[in-house]
mmCIF file of C-alpha atoms in Angstrom:
data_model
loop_
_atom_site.group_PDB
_atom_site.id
_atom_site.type_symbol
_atom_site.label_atom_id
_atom_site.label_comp_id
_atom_site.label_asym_id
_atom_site.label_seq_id
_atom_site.Cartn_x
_atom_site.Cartn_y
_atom_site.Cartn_z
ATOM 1 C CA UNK A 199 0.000 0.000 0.000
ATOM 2 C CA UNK A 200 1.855 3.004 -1.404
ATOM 3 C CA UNK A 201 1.608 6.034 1.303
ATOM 4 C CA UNK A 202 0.284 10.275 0.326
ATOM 5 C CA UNK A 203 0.795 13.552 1.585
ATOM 6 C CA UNK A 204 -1.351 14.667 3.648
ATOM 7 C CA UNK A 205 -3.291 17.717 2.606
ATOM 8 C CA UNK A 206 -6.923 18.346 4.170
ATOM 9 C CA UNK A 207 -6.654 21.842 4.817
ATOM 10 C CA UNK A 208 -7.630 23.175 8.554
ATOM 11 C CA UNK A 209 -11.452 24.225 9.140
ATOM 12 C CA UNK A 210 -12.645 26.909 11.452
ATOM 13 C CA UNK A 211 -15.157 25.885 13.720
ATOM 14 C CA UNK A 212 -18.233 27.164 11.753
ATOM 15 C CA UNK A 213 -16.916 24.810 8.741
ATOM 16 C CA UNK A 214 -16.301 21.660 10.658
ATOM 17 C CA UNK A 215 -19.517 22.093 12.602
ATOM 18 C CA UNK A 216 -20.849 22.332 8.677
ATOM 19 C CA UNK A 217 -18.720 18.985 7.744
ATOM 20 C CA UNK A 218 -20.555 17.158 10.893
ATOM 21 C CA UNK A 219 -23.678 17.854 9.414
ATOM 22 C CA UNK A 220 -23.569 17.331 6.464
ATOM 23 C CA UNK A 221 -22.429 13.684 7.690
ATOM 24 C CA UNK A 222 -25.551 13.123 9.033
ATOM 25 C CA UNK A 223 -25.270 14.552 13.133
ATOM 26 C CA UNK A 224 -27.636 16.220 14.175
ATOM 27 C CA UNK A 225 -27.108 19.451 16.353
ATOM 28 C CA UNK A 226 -29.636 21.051 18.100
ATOM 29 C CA UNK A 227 -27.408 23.514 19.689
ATOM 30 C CA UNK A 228 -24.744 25.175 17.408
ATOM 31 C CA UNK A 229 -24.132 27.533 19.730
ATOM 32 C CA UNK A 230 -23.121 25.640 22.564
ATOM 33 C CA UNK A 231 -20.945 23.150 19.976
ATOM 34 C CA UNK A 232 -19.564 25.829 18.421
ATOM 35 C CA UNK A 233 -18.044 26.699 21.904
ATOM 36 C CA UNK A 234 -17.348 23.242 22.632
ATOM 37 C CA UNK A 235 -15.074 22.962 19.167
ATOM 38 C CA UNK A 236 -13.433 26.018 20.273
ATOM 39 C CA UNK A 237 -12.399 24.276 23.733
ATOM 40 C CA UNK A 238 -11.844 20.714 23.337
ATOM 41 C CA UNK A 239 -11.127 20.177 19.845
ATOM 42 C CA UNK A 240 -12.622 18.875 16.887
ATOM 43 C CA UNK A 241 -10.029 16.029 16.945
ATOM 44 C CA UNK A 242 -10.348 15.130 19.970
ATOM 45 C CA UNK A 243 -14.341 14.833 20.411
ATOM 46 C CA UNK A 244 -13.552 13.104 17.140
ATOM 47 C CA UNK A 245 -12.876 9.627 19.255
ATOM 48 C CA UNK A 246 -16.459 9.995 20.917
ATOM 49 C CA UNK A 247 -18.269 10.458 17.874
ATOM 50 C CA UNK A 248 -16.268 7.473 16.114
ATOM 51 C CA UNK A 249 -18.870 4.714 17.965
ATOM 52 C CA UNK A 250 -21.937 6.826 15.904
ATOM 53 C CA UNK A 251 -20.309 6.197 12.505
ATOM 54 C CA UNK A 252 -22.446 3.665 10.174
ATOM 55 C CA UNK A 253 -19.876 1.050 9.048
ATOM 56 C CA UNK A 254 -17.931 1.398 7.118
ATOM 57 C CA UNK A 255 -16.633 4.180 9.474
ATOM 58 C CA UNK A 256 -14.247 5.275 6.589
ATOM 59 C CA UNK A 257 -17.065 6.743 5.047
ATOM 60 C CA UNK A 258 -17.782 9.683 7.877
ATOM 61 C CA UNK A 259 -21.459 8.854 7.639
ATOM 62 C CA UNK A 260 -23.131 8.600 11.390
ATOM 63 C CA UNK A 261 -26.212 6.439 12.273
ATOM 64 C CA UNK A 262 -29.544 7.734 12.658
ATOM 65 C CA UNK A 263 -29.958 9.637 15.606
ATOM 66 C CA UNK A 264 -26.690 10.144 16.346
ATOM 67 C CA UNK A 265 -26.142 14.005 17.844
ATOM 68 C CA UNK A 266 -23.278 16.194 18.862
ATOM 69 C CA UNK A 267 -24.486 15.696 22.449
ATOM 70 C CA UNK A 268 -24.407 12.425 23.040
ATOM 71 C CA UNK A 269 -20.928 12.601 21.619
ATOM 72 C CA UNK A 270 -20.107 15.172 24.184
ATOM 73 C CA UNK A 271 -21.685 12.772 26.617
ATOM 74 C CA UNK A 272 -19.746 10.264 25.714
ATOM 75 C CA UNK A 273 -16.769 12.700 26.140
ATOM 76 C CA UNK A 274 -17.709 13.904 29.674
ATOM 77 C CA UNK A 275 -17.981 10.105 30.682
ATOM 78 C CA UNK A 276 -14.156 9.422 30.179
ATOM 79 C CA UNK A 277 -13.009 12.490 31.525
ATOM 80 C CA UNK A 278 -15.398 11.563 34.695
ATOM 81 C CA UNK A 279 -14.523 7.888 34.644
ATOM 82 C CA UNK A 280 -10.567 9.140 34.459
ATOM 83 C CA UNK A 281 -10.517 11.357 37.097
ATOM 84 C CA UNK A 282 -11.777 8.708 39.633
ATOM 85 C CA UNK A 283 -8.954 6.109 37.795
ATOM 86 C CA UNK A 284 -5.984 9.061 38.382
ATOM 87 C CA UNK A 285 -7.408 9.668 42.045
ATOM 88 C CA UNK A 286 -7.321 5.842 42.636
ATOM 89 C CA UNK A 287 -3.950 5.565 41.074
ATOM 90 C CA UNK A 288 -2.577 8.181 43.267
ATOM 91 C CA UNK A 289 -3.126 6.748 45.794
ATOM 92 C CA UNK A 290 -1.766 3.460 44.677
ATOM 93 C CA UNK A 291 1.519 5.086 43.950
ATOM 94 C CA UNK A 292 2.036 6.726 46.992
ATOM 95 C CA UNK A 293 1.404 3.632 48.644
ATOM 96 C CA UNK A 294 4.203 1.602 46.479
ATOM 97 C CA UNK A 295 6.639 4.256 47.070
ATOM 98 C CA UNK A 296 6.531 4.438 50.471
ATOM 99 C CA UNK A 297 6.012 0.830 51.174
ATOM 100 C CA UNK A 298 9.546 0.356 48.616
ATOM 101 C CA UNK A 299 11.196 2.853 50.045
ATOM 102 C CA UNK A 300 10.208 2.108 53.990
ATOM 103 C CA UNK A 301 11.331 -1.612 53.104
ATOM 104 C CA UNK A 302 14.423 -1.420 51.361
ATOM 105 C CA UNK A 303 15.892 1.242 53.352
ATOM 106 C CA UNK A 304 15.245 -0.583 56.750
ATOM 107 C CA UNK A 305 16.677 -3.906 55.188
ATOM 108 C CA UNK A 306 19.613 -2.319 52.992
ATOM 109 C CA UNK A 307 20.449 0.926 54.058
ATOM 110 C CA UNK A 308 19.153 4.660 52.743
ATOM 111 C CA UNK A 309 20.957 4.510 49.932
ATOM 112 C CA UNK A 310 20.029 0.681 48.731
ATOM 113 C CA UNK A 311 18.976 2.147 45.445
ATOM 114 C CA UNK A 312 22.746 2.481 44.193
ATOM 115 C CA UNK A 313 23.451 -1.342 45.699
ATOM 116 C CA UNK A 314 23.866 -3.364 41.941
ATOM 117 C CA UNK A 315 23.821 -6.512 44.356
ATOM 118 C CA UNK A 316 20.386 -6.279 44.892
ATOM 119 C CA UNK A 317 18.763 -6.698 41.542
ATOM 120 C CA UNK A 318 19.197 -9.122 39.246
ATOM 121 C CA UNK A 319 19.835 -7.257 35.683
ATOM 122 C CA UNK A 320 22.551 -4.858 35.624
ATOM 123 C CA UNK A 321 21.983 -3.175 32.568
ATOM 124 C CA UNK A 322 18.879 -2.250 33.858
ATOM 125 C CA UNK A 323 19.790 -1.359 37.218
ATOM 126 C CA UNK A 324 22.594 0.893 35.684
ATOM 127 C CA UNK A 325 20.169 2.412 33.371
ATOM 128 C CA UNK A 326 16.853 3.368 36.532
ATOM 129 C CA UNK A 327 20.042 4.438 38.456
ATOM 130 C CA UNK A 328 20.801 6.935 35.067
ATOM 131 C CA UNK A 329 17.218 8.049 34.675
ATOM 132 C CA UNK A 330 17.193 8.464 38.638
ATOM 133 C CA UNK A 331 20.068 10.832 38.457
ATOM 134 C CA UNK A 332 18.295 12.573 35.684
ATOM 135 C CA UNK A 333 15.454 13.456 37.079
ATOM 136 C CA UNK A 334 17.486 14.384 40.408
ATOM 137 C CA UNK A 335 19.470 17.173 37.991
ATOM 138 C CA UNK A 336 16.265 18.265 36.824
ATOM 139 C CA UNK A 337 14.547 18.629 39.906
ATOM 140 C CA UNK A 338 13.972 21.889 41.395
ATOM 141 C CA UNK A 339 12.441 21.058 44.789
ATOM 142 C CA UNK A 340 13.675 22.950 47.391
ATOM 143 C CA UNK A 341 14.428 19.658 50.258
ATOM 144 C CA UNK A 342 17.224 18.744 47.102
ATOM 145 C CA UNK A 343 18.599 22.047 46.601
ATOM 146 C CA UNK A 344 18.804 21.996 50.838
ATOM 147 C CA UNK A 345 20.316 18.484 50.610
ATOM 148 C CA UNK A 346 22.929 19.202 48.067
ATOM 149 C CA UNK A 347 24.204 22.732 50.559
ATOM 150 C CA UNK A 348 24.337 20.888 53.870
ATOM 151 C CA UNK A 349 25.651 16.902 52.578
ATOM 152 C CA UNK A 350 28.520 16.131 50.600
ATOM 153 C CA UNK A 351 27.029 13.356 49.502
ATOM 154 C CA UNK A 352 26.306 12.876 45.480
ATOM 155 C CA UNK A 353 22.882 11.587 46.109
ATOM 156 C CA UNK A 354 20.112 12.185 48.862
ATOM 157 C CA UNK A 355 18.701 9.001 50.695
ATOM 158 C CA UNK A 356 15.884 6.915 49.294
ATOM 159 C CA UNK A 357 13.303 8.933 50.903
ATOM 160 C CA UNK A 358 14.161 11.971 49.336
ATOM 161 C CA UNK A 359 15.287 10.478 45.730
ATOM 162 C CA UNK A 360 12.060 9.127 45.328
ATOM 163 C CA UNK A 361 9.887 11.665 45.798
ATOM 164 C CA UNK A 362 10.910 13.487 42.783
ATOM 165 C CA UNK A 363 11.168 9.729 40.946
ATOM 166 C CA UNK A 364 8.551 9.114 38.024
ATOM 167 C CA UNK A 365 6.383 6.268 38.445
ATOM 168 C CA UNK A 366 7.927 4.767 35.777
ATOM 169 C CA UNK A 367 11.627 4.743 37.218
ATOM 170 C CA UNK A 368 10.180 3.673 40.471
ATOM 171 C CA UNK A 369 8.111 0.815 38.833
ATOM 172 C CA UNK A 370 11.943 -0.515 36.663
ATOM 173 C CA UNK A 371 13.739 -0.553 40.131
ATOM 174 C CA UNK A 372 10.958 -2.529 41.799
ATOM 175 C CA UNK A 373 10.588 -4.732 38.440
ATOM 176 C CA UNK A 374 14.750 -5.478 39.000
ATOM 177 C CA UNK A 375 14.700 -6.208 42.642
ATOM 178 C CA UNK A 376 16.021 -10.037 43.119
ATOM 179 C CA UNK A 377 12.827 -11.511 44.607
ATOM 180 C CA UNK A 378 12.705 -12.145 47.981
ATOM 181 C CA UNK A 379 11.566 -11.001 51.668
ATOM 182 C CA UNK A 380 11.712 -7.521 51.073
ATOM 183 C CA UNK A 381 9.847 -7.851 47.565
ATOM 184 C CA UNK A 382 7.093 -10.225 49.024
ATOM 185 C CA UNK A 383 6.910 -7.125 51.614
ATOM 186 C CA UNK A 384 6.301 -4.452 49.419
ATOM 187 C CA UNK A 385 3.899 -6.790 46.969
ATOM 188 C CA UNK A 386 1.551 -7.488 50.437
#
């Protein structure tokens, strides 16, 4: 399948509320989804009108019935049902890091997190310990800017380095741990 430019040209609102239309939505405010374009996006309210396309949905015709509302609807239900998932998650992460960091520390020391001897890959351990002292340069929290004026030390404890950790670096240390007590520990 040979591949083209791309060339639709960009519509202002009025014109791509015009477009939806003429595909067949109904909207019984313009108004209020002319606004609506404006602040979310044609693109992205795009997704929540995709499940009101007639098949095939390559055409851009929608079903009977279908209006910009319930598209919005549809819109306002993921943004609801994603907020609950981030607040849930949140908490879920906090919990991880402190359990991780409350274990290891009391087991290995408050600097266990530059120990190569306790995970089992060490490419991977060299390369969390990399992004760890990444994100530590880039960090502009006051308690490291304190820590590196009172310590000589080239990295704070566990505590400390973690807090300003992504998920994702925290998640690749914990990943590399060599099982044992302290990672049956933080799993319970």
């Amino acid at each position: 399948m040979s591949k083209k430019s791309y060339n639709k040209p960009p519509l202002n609102y009025k014109d791509q509320l015009s477009q939806l239309k003429k595909r067949g939505l109904t909207v019984n405010n313009e108004v209020r989804a002319l606004h609506l374009l404006e602040n979310i996006s044609y693109y992205r309210l795009s997704a929540y009108w995709y499940p009101l396309l007639k098949s095939p949905k390559s055409a851009h015709k929608f079903k009977e019935k279908s209006t910009f509302k319930r598209g919005f609807e549809l819109y306002c239900f993921d943004r609801e049902l994603r907020q609950l998932v981030i607040n849930d998650l949140e908490k879920v992460e906090v919990a991880v890091r402190a359990k991780l960091i409350y274990v290891l520390a009391h087991a290995n020391g408050a600097n266990w997190y530059q120990d190569q001897n306790l995970f089992t890959n060490q490419q991977s351990f060299q390369k969390s310990l990399d992004k760890l002292k990444t994100e530590l340069q880039r960090s502009d929290e006051d308690f490291i800017k304190s820590f590196n004026k009172k310590y000589s030390d080239p990295l704070p404890p566990s505590w400390m380095i973690f807090e300003i950790a992504s998920f994702g670096v925290l998640s690749h240390y914990y990943s590399n741990l060599t099982p044992g007590k302290s990672t049956r520990e933080i799993s319970n």
